[in-house]
XYZ file of C-alpha atoms in Angstrom:
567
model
C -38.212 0.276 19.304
C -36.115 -1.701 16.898
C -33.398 -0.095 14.954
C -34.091 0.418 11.286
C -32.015 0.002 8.627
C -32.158 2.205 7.223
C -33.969 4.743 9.799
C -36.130 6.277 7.343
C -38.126 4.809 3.773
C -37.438 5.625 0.056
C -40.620 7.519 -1.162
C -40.797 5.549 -4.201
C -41.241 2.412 -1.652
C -44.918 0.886 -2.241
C -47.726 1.660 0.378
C -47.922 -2.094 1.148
C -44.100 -1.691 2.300
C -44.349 1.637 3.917
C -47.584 0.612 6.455
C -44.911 -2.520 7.303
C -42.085 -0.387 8.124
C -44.421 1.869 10.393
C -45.860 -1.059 12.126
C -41.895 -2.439 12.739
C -41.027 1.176 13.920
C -43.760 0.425 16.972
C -41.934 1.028 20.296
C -42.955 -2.762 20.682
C -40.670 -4.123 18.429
C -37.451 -5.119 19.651
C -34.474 -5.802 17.708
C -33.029 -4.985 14.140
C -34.890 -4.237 10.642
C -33.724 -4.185 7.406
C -35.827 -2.836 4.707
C -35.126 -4.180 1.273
C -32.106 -6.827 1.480
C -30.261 -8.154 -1.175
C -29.259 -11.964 -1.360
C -26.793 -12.874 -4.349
C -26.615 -16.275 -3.056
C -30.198 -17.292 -4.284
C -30.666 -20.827 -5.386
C -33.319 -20.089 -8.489
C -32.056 -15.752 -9.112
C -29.082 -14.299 -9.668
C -30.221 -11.739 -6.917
C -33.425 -11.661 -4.616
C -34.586 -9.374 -2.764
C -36.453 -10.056 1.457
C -39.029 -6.901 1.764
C -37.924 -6.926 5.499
C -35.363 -9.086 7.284
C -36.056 -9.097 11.396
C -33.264 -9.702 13.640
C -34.632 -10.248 16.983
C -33.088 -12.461 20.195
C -35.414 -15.143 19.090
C -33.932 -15.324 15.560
C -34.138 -14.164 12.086
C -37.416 -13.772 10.603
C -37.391 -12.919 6.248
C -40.782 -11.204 5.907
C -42.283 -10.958 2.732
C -44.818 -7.985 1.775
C -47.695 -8.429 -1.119
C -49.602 -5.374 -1.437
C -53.307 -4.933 -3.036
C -56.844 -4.606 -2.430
C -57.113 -8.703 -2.901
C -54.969 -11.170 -3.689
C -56.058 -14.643 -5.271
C -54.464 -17.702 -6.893
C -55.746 -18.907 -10.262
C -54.636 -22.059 -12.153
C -51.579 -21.655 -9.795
C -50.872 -18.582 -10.748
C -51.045 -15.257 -8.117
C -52.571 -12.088 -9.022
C -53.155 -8.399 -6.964
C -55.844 -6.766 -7.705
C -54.964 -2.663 -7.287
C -57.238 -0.602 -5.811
C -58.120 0.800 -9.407
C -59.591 -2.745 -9.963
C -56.371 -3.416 -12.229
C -54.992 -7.103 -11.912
C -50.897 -7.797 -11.757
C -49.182 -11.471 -11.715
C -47.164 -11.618 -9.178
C -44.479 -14.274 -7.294
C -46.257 -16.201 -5.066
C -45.040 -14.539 -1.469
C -44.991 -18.010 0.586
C -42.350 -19.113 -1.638
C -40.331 -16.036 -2.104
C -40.582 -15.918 1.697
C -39.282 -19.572 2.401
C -36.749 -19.459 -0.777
C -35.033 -16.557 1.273
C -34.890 -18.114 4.476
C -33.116 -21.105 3.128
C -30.603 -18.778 1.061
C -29.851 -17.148 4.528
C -29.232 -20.317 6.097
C -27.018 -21.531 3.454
C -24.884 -17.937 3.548
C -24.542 -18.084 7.993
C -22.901 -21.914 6.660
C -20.448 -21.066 4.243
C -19.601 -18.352 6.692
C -19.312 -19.741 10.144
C -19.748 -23.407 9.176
C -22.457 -25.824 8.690
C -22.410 -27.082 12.794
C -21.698 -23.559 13.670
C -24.153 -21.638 16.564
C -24.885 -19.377 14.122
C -26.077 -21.169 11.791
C -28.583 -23.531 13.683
C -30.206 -20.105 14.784
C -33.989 -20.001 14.304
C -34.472 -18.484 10.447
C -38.165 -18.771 9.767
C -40.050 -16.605 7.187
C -43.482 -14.460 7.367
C -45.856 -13.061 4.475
C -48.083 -9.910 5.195
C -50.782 -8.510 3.744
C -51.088 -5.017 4.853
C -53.833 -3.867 2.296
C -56.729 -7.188 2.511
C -57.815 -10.474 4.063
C -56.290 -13.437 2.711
C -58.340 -16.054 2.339
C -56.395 -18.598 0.589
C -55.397 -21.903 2.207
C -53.632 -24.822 1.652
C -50.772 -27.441 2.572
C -48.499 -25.531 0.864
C -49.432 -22.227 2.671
C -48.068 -21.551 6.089
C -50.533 -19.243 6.967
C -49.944 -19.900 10.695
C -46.943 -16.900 9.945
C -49.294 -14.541 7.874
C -50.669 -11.144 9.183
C -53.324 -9.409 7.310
C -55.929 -6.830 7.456
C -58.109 -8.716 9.519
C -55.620 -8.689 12.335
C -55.029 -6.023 14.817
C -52.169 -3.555 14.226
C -51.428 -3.109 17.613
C -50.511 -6.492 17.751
C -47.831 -6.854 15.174
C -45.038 -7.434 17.488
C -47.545 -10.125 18.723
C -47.640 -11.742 15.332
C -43.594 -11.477 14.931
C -43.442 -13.404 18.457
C -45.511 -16.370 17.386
C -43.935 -16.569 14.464
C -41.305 -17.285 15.847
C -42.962 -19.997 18.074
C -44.109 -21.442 15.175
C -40.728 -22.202 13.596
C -39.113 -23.031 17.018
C -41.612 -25.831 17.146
C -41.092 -26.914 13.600
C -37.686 -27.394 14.104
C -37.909 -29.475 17.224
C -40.575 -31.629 15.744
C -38.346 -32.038 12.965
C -34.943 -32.371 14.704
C -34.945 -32.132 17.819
C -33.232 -29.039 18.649
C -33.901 -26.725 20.980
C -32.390 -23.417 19.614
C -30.971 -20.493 21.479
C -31.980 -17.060 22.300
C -29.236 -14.390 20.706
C -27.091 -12.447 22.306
C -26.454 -8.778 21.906
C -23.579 -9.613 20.906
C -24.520 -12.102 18.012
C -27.213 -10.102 17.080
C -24.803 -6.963 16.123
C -22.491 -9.995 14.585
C -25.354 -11.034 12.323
C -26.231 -7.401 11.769
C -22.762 -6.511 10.479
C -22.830 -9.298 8.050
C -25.938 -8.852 6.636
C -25.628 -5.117 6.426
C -22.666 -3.254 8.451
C -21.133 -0.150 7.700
C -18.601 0.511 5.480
C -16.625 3.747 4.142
C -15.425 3.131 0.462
C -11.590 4.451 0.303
C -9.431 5.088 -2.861
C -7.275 2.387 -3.897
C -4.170 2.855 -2.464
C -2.012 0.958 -5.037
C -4.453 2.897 -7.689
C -3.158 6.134 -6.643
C 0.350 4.953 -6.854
C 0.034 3.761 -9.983
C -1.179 7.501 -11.138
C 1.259 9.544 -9.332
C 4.090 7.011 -11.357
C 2.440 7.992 -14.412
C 3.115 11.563 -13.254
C 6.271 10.994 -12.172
C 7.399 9.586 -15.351
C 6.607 12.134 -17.545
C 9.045 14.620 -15.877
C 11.728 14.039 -18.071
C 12.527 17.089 -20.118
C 15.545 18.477 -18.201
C 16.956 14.867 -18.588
C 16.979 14.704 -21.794
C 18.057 18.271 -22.070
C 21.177 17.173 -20.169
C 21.851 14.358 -22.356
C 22.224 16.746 -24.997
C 24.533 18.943 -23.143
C 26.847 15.644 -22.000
C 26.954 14.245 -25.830
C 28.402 17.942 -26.537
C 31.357 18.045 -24.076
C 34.017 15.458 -23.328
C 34.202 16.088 -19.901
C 31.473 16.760 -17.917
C 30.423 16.410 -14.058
C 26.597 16.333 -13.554
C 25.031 17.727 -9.976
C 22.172 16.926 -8.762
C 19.826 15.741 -5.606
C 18.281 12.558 -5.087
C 15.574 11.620 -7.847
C 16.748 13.868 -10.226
C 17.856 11.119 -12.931
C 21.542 10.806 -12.029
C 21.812 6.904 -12.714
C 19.126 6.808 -15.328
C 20.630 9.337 -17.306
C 24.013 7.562 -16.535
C 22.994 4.363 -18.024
C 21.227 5.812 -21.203
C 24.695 7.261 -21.898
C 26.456 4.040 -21.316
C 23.951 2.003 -23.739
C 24.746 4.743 -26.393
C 28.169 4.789 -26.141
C 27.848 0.929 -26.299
C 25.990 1.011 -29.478
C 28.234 3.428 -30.873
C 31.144 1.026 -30.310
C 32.989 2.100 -27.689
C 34.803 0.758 -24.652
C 33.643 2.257 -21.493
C 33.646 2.000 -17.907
C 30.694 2.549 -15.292
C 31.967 3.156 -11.723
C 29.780 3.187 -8.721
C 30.696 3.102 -5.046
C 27.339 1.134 -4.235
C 27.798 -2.428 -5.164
C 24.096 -2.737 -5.178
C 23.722 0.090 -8.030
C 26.640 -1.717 -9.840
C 24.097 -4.843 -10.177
C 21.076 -2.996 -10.941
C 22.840 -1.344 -13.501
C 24.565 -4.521 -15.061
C 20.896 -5.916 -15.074
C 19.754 -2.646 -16.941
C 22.515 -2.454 -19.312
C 23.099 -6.043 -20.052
C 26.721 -6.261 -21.995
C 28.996 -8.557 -22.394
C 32.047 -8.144 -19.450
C 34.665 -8.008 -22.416
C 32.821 -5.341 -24.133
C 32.657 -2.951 -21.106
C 33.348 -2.672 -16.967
C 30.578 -2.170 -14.343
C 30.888 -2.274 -10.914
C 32.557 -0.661 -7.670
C 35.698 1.652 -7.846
C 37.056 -0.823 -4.951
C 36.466 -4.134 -7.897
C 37.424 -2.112 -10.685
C 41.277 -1.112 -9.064
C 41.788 -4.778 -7.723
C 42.102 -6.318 -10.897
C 45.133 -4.163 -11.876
C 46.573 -4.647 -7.850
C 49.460 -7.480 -8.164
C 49.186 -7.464 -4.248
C 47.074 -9.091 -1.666
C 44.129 -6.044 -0.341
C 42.160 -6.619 2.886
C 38.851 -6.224 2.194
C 38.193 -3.409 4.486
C 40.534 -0.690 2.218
C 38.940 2.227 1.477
C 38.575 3.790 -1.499
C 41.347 6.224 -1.097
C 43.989 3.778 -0.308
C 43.512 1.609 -2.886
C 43.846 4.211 -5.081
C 47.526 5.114 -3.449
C 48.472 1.656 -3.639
C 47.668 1.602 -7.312
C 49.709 4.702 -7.766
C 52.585 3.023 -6.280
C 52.160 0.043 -7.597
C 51.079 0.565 -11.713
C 50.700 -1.868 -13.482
C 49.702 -2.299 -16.937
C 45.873 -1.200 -17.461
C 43.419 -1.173 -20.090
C 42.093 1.889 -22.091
C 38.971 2.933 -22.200
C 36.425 5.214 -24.633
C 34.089 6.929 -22.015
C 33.953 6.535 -18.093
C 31.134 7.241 -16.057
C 31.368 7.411 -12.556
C 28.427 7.799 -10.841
C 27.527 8.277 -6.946
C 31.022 10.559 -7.570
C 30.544 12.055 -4.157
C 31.294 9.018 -2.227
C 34.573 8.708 -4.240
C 35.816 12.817 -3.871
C 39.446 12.145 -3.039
C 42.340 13.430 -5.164
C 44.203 9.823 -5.528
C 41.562 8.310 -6.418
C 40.815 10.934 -9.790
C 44.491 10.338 -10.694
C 44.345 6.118 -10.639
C 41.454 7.145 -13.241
C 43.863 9.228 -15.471
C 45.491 6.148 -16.157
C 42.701 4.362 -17.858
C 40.930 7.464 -19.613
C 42.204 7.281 -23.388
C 43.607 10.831 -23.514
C 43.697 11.211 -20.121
C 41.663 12.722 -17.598
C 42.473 16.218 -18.779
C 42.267 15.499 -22.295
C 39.994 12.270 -22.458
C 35.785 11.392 -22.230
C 34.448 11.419 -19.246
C 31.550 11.712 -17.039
C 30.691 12.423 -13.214
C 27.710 12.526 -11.371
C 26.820 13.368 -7.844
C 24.724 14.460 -4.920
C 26.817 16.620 -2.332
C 24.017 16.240 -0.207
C 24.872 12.225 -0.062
C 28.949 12.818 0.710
C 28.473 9.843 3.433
C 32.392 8.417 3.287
C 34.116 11.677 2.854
C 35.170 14.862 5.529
C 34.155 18.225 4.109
C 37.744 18.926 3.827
C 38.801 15.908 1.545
C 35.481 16.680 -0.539
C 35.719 20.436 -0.882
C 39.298 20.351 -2.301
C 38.605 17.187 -4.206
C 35.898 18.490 -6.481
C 37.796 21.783 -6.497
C 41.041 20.031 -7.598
C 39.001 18.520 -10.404
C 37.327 21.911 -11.527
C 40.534 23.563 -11.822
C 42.436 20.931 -13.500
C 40.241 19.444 -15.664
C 38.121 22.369 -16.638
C 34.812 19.717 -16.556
C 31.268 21.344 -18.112
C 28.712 21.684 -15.424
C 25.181 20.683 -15.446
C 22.867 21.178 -12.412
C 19.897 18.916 -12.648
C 16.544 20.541 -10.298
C 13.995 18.415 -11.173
C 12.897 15.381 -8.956
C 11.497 12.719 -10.693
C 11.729 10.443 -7.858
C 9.774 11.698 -5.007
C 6.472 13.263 -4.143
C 6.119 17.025 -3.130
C 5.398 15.618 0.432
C 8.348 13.392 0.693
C 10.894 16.068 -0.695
C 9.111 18.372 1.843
C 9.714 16.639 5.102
C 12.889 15.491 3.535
C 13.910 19.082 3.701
C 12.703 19.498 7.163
C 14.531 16.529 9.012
C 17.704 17.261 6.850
C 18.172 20.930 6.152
C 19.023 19.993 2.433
C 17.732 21.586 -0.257
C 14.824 21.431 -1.523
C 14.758 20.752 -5.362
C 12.960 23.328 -7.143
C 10.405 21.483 -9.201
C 8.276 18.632 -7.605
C 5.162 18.777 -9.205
C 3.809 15.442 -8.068
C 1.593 15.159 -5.152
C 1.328 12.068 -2.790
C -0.088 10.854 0.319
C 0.786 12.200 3.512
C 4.491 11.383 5.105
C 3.499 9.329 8.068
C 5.926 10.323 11.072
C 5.988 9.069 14.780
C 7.959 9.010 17.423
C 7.952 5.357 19.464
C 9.220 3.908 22.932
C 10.449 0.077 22.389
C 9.587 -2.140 20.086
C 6.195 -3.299 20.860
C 5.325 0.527 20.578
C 7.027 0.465 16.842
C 5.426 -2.887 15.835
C 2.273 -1.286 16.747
C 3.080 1.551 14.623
C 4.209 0.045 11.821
C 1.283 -3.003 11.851
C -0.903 -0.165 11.355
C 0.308 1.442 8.694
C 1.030 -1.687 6.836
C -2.632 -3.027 7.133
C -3.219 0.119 5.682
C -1.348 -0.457 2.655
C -2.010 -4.082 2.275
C -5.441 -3.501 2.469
C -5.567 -1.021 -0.371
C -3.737 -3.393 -2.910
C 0.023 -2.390 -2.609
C 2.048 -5.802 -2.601
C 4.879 -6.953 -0.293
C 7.432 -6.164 -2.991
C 6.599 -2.028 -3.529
C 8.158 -1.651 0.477
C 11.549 -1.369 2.070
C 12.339 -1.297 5.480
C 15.157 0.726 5.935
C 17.662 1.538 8.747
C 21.196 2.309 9.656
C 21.342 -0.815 11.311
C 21.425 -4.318 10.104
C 18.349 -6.568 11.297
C 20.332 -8.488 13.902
C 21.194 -4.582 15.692
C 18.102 -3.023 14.422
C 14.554 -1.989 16.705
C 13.381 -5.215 14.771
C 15.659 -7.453 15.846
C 13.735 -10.951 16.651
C 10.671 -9.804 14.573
C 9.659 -12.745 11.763
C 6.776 -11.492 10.471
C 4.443 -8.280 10.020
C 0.961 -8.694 8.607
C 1.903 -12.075 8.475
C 4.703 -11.415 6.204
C 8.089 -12.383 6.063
C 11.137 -9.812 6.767
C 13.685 -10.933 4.558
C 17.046 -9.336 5.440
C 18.437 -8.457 1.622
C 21.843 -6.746 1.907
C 22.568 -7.528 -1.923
C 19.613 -6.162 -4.258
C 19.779 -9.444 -6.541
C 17.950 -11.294 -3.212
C 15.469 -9.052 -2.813
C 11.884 -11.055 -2.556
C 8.850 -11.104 -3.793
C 6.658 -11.993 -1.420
C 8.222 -10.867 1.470
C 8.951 -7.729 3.712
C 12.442 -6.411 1.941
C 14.935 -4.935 4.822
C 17.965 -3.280 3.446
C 20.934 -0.705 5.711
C 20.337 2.460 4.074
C 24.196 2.434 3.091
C 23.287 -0.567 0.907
C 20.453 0.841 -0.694
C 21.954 3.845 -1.488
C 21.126 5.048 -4.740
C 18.235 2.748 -5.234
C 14.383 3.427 -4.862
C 10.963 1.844 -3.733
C 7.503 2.769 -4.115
C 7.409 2.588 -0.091
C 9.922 3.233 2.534
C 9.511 2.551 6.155
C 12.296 4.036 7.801
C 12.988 2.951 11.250
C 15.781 3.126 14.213
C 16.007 6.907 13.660
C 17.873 8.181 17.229
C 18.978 12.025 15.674
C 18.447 14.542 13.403
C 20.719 17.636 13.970
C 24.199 16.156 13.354
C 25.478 15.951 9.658
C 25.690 12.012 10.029
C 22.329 11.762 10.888
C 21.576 14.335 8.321
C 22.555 12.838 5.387
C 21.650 9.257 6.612
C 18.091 10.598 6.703
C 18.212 11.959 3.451
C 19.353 9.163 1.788
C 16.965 6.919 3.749
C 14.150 9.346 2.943
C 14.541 10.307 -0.871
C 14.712 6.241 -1.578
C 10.800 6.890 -1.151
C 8.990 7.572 -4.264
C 5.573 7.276 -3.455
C 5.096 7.349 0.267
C 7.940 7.364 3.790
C 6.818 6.352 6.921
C 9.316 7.326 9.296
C 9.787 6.159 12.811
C 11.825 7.637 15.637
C 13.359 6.760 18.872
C 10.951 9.344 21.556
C 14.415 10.349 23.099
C 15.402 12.242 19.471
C 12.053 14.179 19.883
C 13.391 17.292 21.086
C 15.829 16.895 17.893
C 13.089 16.722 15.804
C 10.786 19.093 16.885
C 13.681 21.936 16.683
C 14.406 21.057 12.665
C 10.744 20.752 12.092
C 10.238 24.519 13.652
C 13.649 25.796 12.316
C 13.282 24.368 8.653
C 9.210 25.118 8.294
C 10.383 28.995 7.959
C 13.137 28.302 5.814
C 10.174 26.366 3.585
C 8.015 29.399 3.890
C 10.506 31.796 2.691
């Protein structure tokens, strides 16, 4: 019995095209059916339609059905006569028939090729009259592939077979060629071309695109804050990641700039220091942004390794002031990475008014202290409370990340979970692999995915503690035939290519999609707060990806953290 497609007839379908479709559903009829096939490729419509296209391993046959008690040509014109004795013009059906056979032919060669195997196939065409005799002849008539009522029903599968004789010899009178009998194999090829299954999915990139909307319009404790900063000289501003930190940073730095005044914008990220020059856009003379470590060397009269940390250059500056310049307002964001005493007094020297009496403005994550002990921060941020008596503002709301990211963020980390994400996502993807042709795998996958639903190369991140040349990666060129372009400094990120970043580099910054690879731990505080920073750079969607000997690791804060989520 051949397989139809589909298995059972619209109601509405004429009789002429319902006795067809019983006589193809015979148990003697071998092969594929499709009822009612569209062609867009027509030469003289913009779409036709073949009554009944037969797949069989002798060929393709496009069958065309005319229904009515008698058909007849007048003048060249074709008429049906209904069993009510009413007459209807109709398309002659030889035509139609051969006018889809050639459109077929010209699709299999714009698909596979005009000298391709599958498209010197046999593709012949048949007319049937299920409802009268025909009686019409004529050169233009190939009635040697027409089945009417005069014929025996039992025998359509009969009829299909010499029609297909019929063509095979036309062909090799024609051309010479002998064609070949089809496969199983080619005839499920042809049958997923013509008509294969498909499952319409959202658009990935479409979805995106709404939850940004979303996220955007969760700004009302921002600008609530802003308030509260313009009101207070001194203020330090707490809050996770993707709760506005550096936005709200930078919309206080361009007002203070249109109001005049001198100000400095300190970062410990180099990367944030040139996405905020890019955002703010001011003349150098006018203002300072950039790190804490570029900001004290220009008042240093001595010669600094590179590798100094934060702390030291402050101490060197203390013991070796200089003269320095004054300044209005300065902000200092990513303030937990920079949570040593020293380093608060080298500011007091450049604060107009000083850092007890002057305008100033701190903002941090505790949750992201990566360069500090506990110790050093504790009594740092203490030292700065008591001192300089600072107004506090706790920002709650993320406005970076989806519910599910700031979930399973809380579950790998143990950080808090910020009280208000209203914005739902996809699904945090999270596996656990065993080398790197296990990972590629993985991540392949999951990138098809995206690509696929319309997200470009330049809305992911790779991410991991390691750089490329140290990383699971290492060696990889390409995935989903993309370039991985290795982009430690944020003004070479690409466009067009796979953008892999440390997560210490990228600190601070955000993509619409973060794969997050290498991961070997999750219950020390390094690897905490490594994974939360990696994590909540995610806005839309994280895949992560760890090493299988961390599983144990990860399926203890998964089961330890889900009841602190329920509670």
């Amino acid at each position: 019995m051949a397989e139809m497609m589909p298995a059972t007839i619209d109601t509405q379908t004429s009789n002429a095209e319902k006795m067809v479709f019983e006589w193809f559903s015979s148990d003697l009829v071998k092969g594929v059916v499709m009822h009612s096939l569209l062609q867009k490729n027509h030469k003289r419509k913009l779409v036709a339609e073949v009554d009944f296209l037969y797949i069989s391993k002798r060929g393709i046959l496009c069958v065309e059905v005319k229904g009515g008690q008698s058909i007849l040509r007048e003048s060249g014109e074709w008429y049906s006569i209904s069993k009510t004795g009413v007459k209807h013009n109709i398309k002659d059906p030889f035509r139609q028939a051969m006018e889809c056979s050639y459109a077929l032919k010209d699709y299999l060669m714009d698909v596979y090729g005009k000298f391709s195997v599958e498209a010197n196939i046999i593709i012949g065409y048949a007319v049937v009259f299920p409802e009268c005799i025909f009686t019409g002849k004529g050169n233009d008539l190939a009635t040697e592939v027409m089945f009417d009522c005069k014929s025996n029903i039992s025998d359509f599968n009969v009829f299909l077979e010499k029609a297909f004789d019929y063509w095979e010899e036309q062909i090799f009178s024609k051309i010479s060629l002998v064609s070949n009998r089809l496969t199983d194999v080619y005839i499920k090829k042809f049958t997923n071309l013509l008509r294969g299954d498909f499952a319409v999915v959202p658009s990935i990139r479409l979805e995106m695109q709404h939850i940004e909307q979303q996220l955007i319009t969760l700004t009302e404790e921002q600008f609530d804050a802003l308030e509260t900063i313009n009101m207070n000289d001194r203020v330090v501003v707490t809050g996770g990641a993707g709760t506005g930190k550096t936005l709200l940073a930078i919309e206080k730095a361009r007002r203070a700039l249109a109001e005049n005044k001198k100000i400095a914008f300190i970062c410990f990220n180099k990367n944030i220091s040139k996405t905020v020059k890019q955002a703010i856009n001011e003349d150098e003379s006018i203002c300072f942004i950039g790190t804490y470590h570029n900001f004290i060397r220009k008042y240093l009269m001595i010669d600094l390794p590179n590798w100094a940390e934060a702390y030291e250059l402050a101490e060197l500056f203390l013991k070796n002031s200089s003269e320095t310049d004054e300044f209005d307002l300065i902000i200092v964001d990513e303030a937990q990475d920079l949570m040593h005493v020293s380093i608060w007094e080298s500011l007091d020297k450049f604060v107009k008014g000083g850092m007890d009496k002057g305008n100033w403005i701190l903002f941090l994550d505790p949750n992201q202290n990566m360069f500090n002990s506990e110790e050093d921060y504790a009594f740092a941020i203490e030292y700065i409370k008591e001192v300089y008596s600072p107004a506090t503002i706790m920002l709650t709301i993320n406005c970076r990340n989806t519910e599910q990211i700031g979930r399973l963020t809380t579950q790998i980390t143990n950080m808090p979970l910020a009280k208000h994400i209203k914005v739902s996502g996809p699904s945090v993807v999270v596996d656990s692999y065993t080398n790197q042709k296990d990972l590629l795998k993985m991540v392949r996958e999951e990138m098809q995915k995206l690509l696929s639903g319309g997200c470009l190369p330049n809305e992911i991140v790779i991410l991991s503690k390691y750089r490329l040349e140290n990383s699971e990666l290492a060696g990889v060129e390409k995935i989903c035939n993309l370039p991985i372009h290795y982009a430690e400094d944020i003004t070479d990120f690409s466009e067009s290519s796979l953008n892999y970043f440390t997560i210490q580099s990228f600190k601070g910054l955000e993509a619409n999609i973060v794969f997050l690879i290498d991961i070997n731990g999750f219950e020390t505080l390094k690897n905490r707060i490594l994974n939360y920073v990696a994590a909540t750079r995610a806005k839309m969607l994280l895949c992560a990806f760890y090493q299988i000997e961390a599983d144990d690791e990860y399926q203890n804060v998964i089961k330890y953290n889900k009841k602190a989520l329920a509670t």
